[in-house]
C-alpha cells in the first residue's frame, strides 16, 4: 500500500504531474483503461495529455458518474463534458468512451451493466476530484465503502457547488448515477486532485480524519496505490504538512 501527497504550486504543474502517471503507464503498455473524472480539477490533466500527442490505440475510458435526467446532448451532461474535454482532444474512438446512462428508463439495470463492464475491464489509472462534502465520484457522506454503481441523491452543498456549470442551482439535477466506493477502489492506481481553499477541510478529513463513510474520500487510505496532488490552498488544512511522499496513517480495524 502506498499513499503519497504532493503539493504543487499551480494547476498546470498538477496537470502535468498527473498526466505523467498516465503517460508512464501508457508508455509501459500497462494502460488498458483510464478512469476519468469531470469538473474543474482534472481540466489541466486533459490539456497535458492532449499536448503529449500520445497514441491511445485500444485504451478504454470510463467516467465516474453522470447526472440523472438531463436531456440527451445537454452541454453539462458528463457524456458531453467527457466528449469535449477528453475524447475529442485525445482523439479517442467514441466506441471506447463510456459514461453511465443517466437517461436510461431502467436506471438500476443501467447501473448494473456499467458495474459489470467495469469489473470485466478493470481500471488501470483512476483520476479523481474531491467534493467539499468529501465525496469521490458522487458518493456523498454516508456512502458505504462497499457501495457499487447506483443512483444517488446529491447533497445541497454539491448542488450549490456545481451550480456554476448551470444557469443556477435550480437547474442542477438532484440525482446522479455514480460508481460506488468499492467500484472506484478496484482501480490499480488512483490520482486525486484538489485545488483551492474550499477543498481544504475535505482534504484534511480524507487524509487525517477518521477512515469512515462520513468522508467517502477517506476510503483512499484503504486503496493500494494513491497519489494525491494538491495546491497550497487545498493543502492548507493539513496538520502534517506533506513534504513529498509520506506513509499513510494506519487504518483502524473495522474501517475497511
Ligand atoms: C466528477 C466527480 C466529482 C468531482 C468533484 C470535484 O466526475 O466525480 O467527484 O470530481 O465534485 O469537482 P471539481 O473538480 O469541479 O471541484
Coordinates of C-alpha atoms and ligand atoms in Angstrom, one line a residue:
X1 CA 0.0 0.0 0.0
X2 CA 1.3 3.4 -1.0
X3 CA -0.3 6.9 -0.5
X4 CA 1.8 9.9 -1.5
X5 CA 0.8 13.5 -1.1
X6 CA 2.5 16.2 -3.2
X7 CA 1.8 19.9 -3.0
X8 CA 2.5 21.7 -6.3
X9 CA 2.2 25.5 -6.9
X10 CA -0.1 25.6 -10.0
X11 CA -2.9 23.7 -11.7
X12 CA -0.6 23.4 -14.7
X13 CA 2.1 21.6 -12.6
X14 CA -0.6 19.4 -11.1
X15 CA -2.0 18.6 -14.5
X16 CA 1.5 17.7 -15.9
X17 CA 2.3 15.6 -12.8
X18 CA -1.0 13.6 -13.1
X19 CA -0.5 13.3 -16.9
X20 CA 2.9 11.8 -16.3
X21 CA 1.4 9.0 -14.2
X22 CA -1.0 8.2 -17.1
X23 CA 1.6 8.5 -19.8
X24 CA 4.1 6.3 -18.0
X25 CA 1.5 3.6 -17.7
X26 CA 0.6 4.1 -21.4
X27 CA 4.3 4.0 -22.5
X28 CA 4.9 0.8 -20.5
X29 CA 1.9 -0.9 -22.2
X30 CA 0.0 -1.1 -18.9
X31 CA -2.8 1.3 -19.6
X32 CA -5.8 -0.6 -21.0
X33 CA -8.4 1.5 -19.2
X34 CA -8.3 5.1 -17.9
X35 CA -10.9 6.2 -15.4
X36 CA -11.8 9.9 -15.8
X37 CA -13.4 12.5 -13.5
X38 CA -15.2 15.6 -14.7
X39 CA -15.4 19.0 -13.1
X40 CA -12.7 21.6 -12.8
X41 CA -10.0 19.6 -11.0
X42 CA -8.8 17.4 -13.9
X43 CA -9.0 20.0 -16.7
X44 CA -5.2 20.6 -16.8
X45 CA -4.6 16.9 -16.8
X46 CA -6.6 16.5 -20.0
X47 CA -4.8 19.5 -21.5
X48 CA -1.4 18.0 -20.7
X49 CA -2.4 14.6 -22.0
X50 CA -3.6 16.2 -25.3
X51 CA -0.4 18.2 -25.6
X52 CA 1.7 15.0 -25.2
X53 CA 0.3 13.8 -28.6
X54 CA 0.3 10.1 -27.4
X55 CA -1.3 7.2 -29.2
X56 CA -4.3 5.8 -27.3
X57 CA -5.0 2.8 -29.5
X58 CA -7.1 0.3 -27.7
X59 CA -7.4 2.3 -24.5
X60 CA -10.9 2.4 -23.0
X61 CA -12.2 5.3 -20.9
X62 CA -14.8 5.1 -18.2
X63 CA -16.3 8.1 -16.5
X64 CA -17.1 8.1 -12.8
X65 CA -20.6 9.4 -12.9
X66 CA -23.5 11.1 -14.7
X67 CA -26.4 13.3 -13.8
X68 CA -29.8 11.7 -13.9
X69 CA -32.5 13.4 -16.1
X70 CA -30.6 15.9 -18.3
X71 CA -31.8 15.9 -21.9
X72 CA -29.6 14.0 -24.3
X73 CA -26.8 16.2 -25.5
X74 CA -27.1 18.7 -22.7
X75 CA -23.7 20.5 -22.6
X76 CA -23.3 19.9 -18.9
X77 CA -24.1 16.2 -19.0
X78 CA -20.9 14.3 -18.2
X79 CA -21.3 12.5 -21.5
X80 CA -20.9 15.9 -23.3
X81 CA -18.1 17.0 -20.9
X82 CA -16.1 13.8 -21.4
X83 CA -16.6 14.1 -25.2
X84 CA -15.5 17.7 -25.2
X85 CA -12.6 17.5 -22.7
X86 CA -11.3 14.0 -23.1
X87 CA -12.4 12.1 -26.2
X88 CA -12.0 15.0 -28.7
X89 CA -8.7 16.4 -27.5
X90 CA -7.1 12.9 -27.2
X91 CA -8.6 11.6 -30.4
X92 CA -10.2 8.6 -28.8
X93 CA -12.6 6.2 -30.6
X94 CA -16.1 7.1 -29.3
X95 CA -16.9 3.4 -29.0
X96 CA -14.2 3.1 -26.4
X97 CA -15.5 6.0 -24.2
X98 CA -18.1 5.0 -21.6
X99 CA -20.3 7.2 -19.4
X100 CA -23.1 5.9 -17.2
X101 CA -26.5 6.3 -18.8
X102 CA -28.3 8.9 -16.7
X103 CA -31.3 8.9 -19.1
X104 CA -32.0 5.1 -19.0
X105 CA -35.6 4.1 -18.5
X106 CA -34.4 1.3 -16.2
X107 CA -31.6 3.1 -14.2
X108 CA -30.9 0.1 -11.9
X109 CA -30.3 -2.1 -14.9
X110 CA -28.1 0.6 -16.5
X111 CA -26.1 0.8 -13.2
X112 CA -25.7 -3.0 -13.1
X113 CA -24.5 -3.1 -16.7
X114 CA -21.9 -0.3 -16.0
X115 CA -20.7 -2.1 -12.9
X116 CA -20.3 -5.3 -14.9
X117 CA -18.4 -3.6 -17.7
X118 CA -16.0 -2.0 -15.2
X119 CA -15.5 -5.3 -13.4
X120 CA -14.7 -7.2 -16.6
X121 CA -12.4 -4.5 -17.9
X122 CA -10.6 -3.3 -14.8
X123 CA -9.4 0.3 -14.5
X124 CA -5.6 0.9 -14.5
X125 CA -5.4 4.5 -13.5
X126 CA -8.4 6.4 -12.0
X127 CA -8.4 10.2 -11.9
X128 CA -10.4 11.7 -9.1
X129 CA -11.5 15.0 -7.7
X130 CA -13.0 15.5 -4.3
X131 CA -16.1 17.4 -3.4
X132 CA -16.3 19.9 -0.5
X133 CA -18.5 17.2 1.2
X134 CA -15.7 14.7 0.9
X135 CA -17.3 12.9 -2.0
X136 CA -15.4 10.9 -4.6
X137 CA -17.5 10.2 -7.7
X138 CA -20.8 11.3 -6.4
X139 CA -20.5 9.1 -3.3
X140 CA -21.7 11.6 -0.7
X141 CA -21.2 11.3 3.1
X142 CA -22.8 8.1 4.3
X143 CA -21.9 6.1 1.2
X144 CA -20.8 2.6 2.3
X145 CA -17.2 1.6 1.3
X146 CA -18.9 -1.5 -0.1
X147 CA -21.1 0.6 -2.5
X148 CA -21.3 -0.2 -6.2
X149 CA -22.6 1.8 -9.2
X150 CA -26.0 3.1 -8.3
X151 CA -28.4 6.1 -8.3
X152 CA -27.7 8.6 -5.5
X153 CA -29.1 11.9 -4.3
X154 CA -26.7 14.9 -4.4
X155 CA -26.3 17.0 -1.2
X156 CA -27.4 20.6 -1.2
X157 CA -23.7 21.6 -0.9
X158 CA -22.8 19.6 -4.1
X159 CA -25.8 21.1 -5.9
X160 CA -24.7 24.6 -4.9
X161 CA -21.0 23.9 -5.9
X162 CA -22.0 22.6 -9.3
X163 CA -24.4 25.4 -10.0
X164 CA -21.5 27.3 -11.6
X165 CA -21.8 25.0 -14.6
X166 CA -25.5 25.7 -15.0
X167 CA -27.7 28.9 -15.1
X168 CA -28.4 28.4 -11.4
X169 CA -28.8 25.8 -8.6
X170 CA -32.4 25.1 -9.6
X171 CA -31.1 23.7 -12.9
X172 CA -28.7 21.3 -11.3
X173 CA -30.1 17.7 -11.3
X174 CA -30.7 16.3 -7.8
X175 CA -29.8 12.8 -8.7
X176 CA -26.9 11.1 -10.4
X177 CA -25.5 7.7 -11.3
X178 CA -22.1 7.1 -9.7
X179 CA -19.6 4.4 -9.5
X180 CA -19.6 3.2 -5.8
X181 CA -16.7 3.5 -3.4
X182 CA -16.0 -0.2 -3.9
X183 CA -16.2 0.2 -7.7
X184 CA -13.6 3.0 -7.5
X185 CA -11.5 1.1 -5.1
X186 CA -10.9 -1.7 -7.7
X187 CA -8.7 0.5 -9.9
X188 CA -5.0 -0.4 -9.8
X189 CA -3.8 3.2 -9.3
X190 CA -5.6 6.4 -8.2
X191 CA -4.6 10.0 -8.7
X192 CA -6.7 12.5 -6.7
X193 CA -6.5 16.2 -7.4
X194 CA -7.7 19.0 -5.2
X195 CA -7.3 22.7 -5.6
X196 CA -8.5 25.8 -3.7
X197 CA -9.3 26.6 -0.1
X198 CA -12.9 25.3 -0.5
X199 CA -11.4 21.8 -0.6
X200 CA -9.1 22.2 2.4
X201 CA -11.5 20.8 5.0
X202 CA -12.4 17.8 2.8
X203 CA -8.8 17.1 2.1
X204 CA -7.9 17.2 5.8
X205 CA -10.8 14.9 6.6
X206 CA -9.8 12.5 3.9
X207 CA -6.1 12.3 4.8
X208 CA -6.1 12.9 8.5
X209 CA -9.6 12.3 9.8
X210 CA -11.3 9.0 10.6
X211 CA -11.4 6.5 7.9
X212 CA -15.2 6.3 7.6
X213 CA -18.1 6.6 5.2
X214 CA -18.7 10.1 6.8
X215 CA -15.9 11.1 4.5
X216 CA -16.1 8.8 1.5
X217 CA -12.7 10.1 0.2
X218 CA -11.1 8.7 3.4
X219 CA -11.5 5.3 1.7
X220 CA -8.5 6.3 -0.3
X221 CA -6.4 5.3 2.7
X222 CA -7.6 1.7 2.2
X223 CA -6.6 1.7 -1.5
X224 CA -3.3 0.2 -2.8
X225 CA -1.6 2.9 -4.7
X226 CA -2.7 6.6 -4.4
X227 CA -1.2 9.8 -5.4
X228 CA -2.8 13.0 -4.0
X229 CA -1.9 16.2 -5.8
X230 CA -2.8 19.4 -4.0
X231 CA -2.2 23.1 -4.5
X232 CA -1.1 25.0 -1.4
X233 CA -4.7 26.2 -0.6
X234 CA -6.1 22.7 -0.7
X235 CA -3.3 21.5 1.5
X236 CA -3.6 24.4 4.0
X237 CA -5.8 22.4 6.5
X238 CA -3.3 19.5 6.8
X239 CA -1.6 19.4 10.2
X240 CA 1.1 17.1 8.9
X241 CA 2.5 19.3 6.2
X242 CA 3.4 16.9 3.4
X243 CA 7.0 17.3 2.3
X244 CA 6.7 15.0 -0.6
X245 CA 5.9 11.3 -0.3
X246 CA 4.8 10.1 3.1
X247 CA 3.4 7.0 4.6
X248 CA -0.3 6.7 5.1
X249 CA -1.8 6.6 8.6
X250 CA -2.8 3.1 9.7
X251 CA -6.4 2.2 9.0
X252 CA -8.3 1.3 12.2
X253 CA -9.7 -2.2 12.3
X254 CA -13.2 -2.5 11.0
X255 CA -13.0 0.6 8.8
X256 CA -12.4 -1.4 5.6
Ligands
LIG1 C1 -16.9 14.4 -11.2 C2 -16.8 13.8 -9.9 C3 -16.8 14.7 -8.6 C4 -15.8 15.8 -8.8 C5 -15.8 16.7 -7.5 C6 -14.9 17.9 -7.6 O1 -16.9 13.4 -12.2 O2 -16.9 12.6 -9.7 O3 -16.4 13.9 -7.5 O4 -14.5 15.4 -9.0 O5 -17.1 17.1 -7.3 O6 -15.4 18.7 -8.6 P1 -14.5 20.0 -9.1 O7 -13.3 19.4 -9.7 O8 -15.3 20.6 -10.2 O9 -14.2 20.8 -8.0

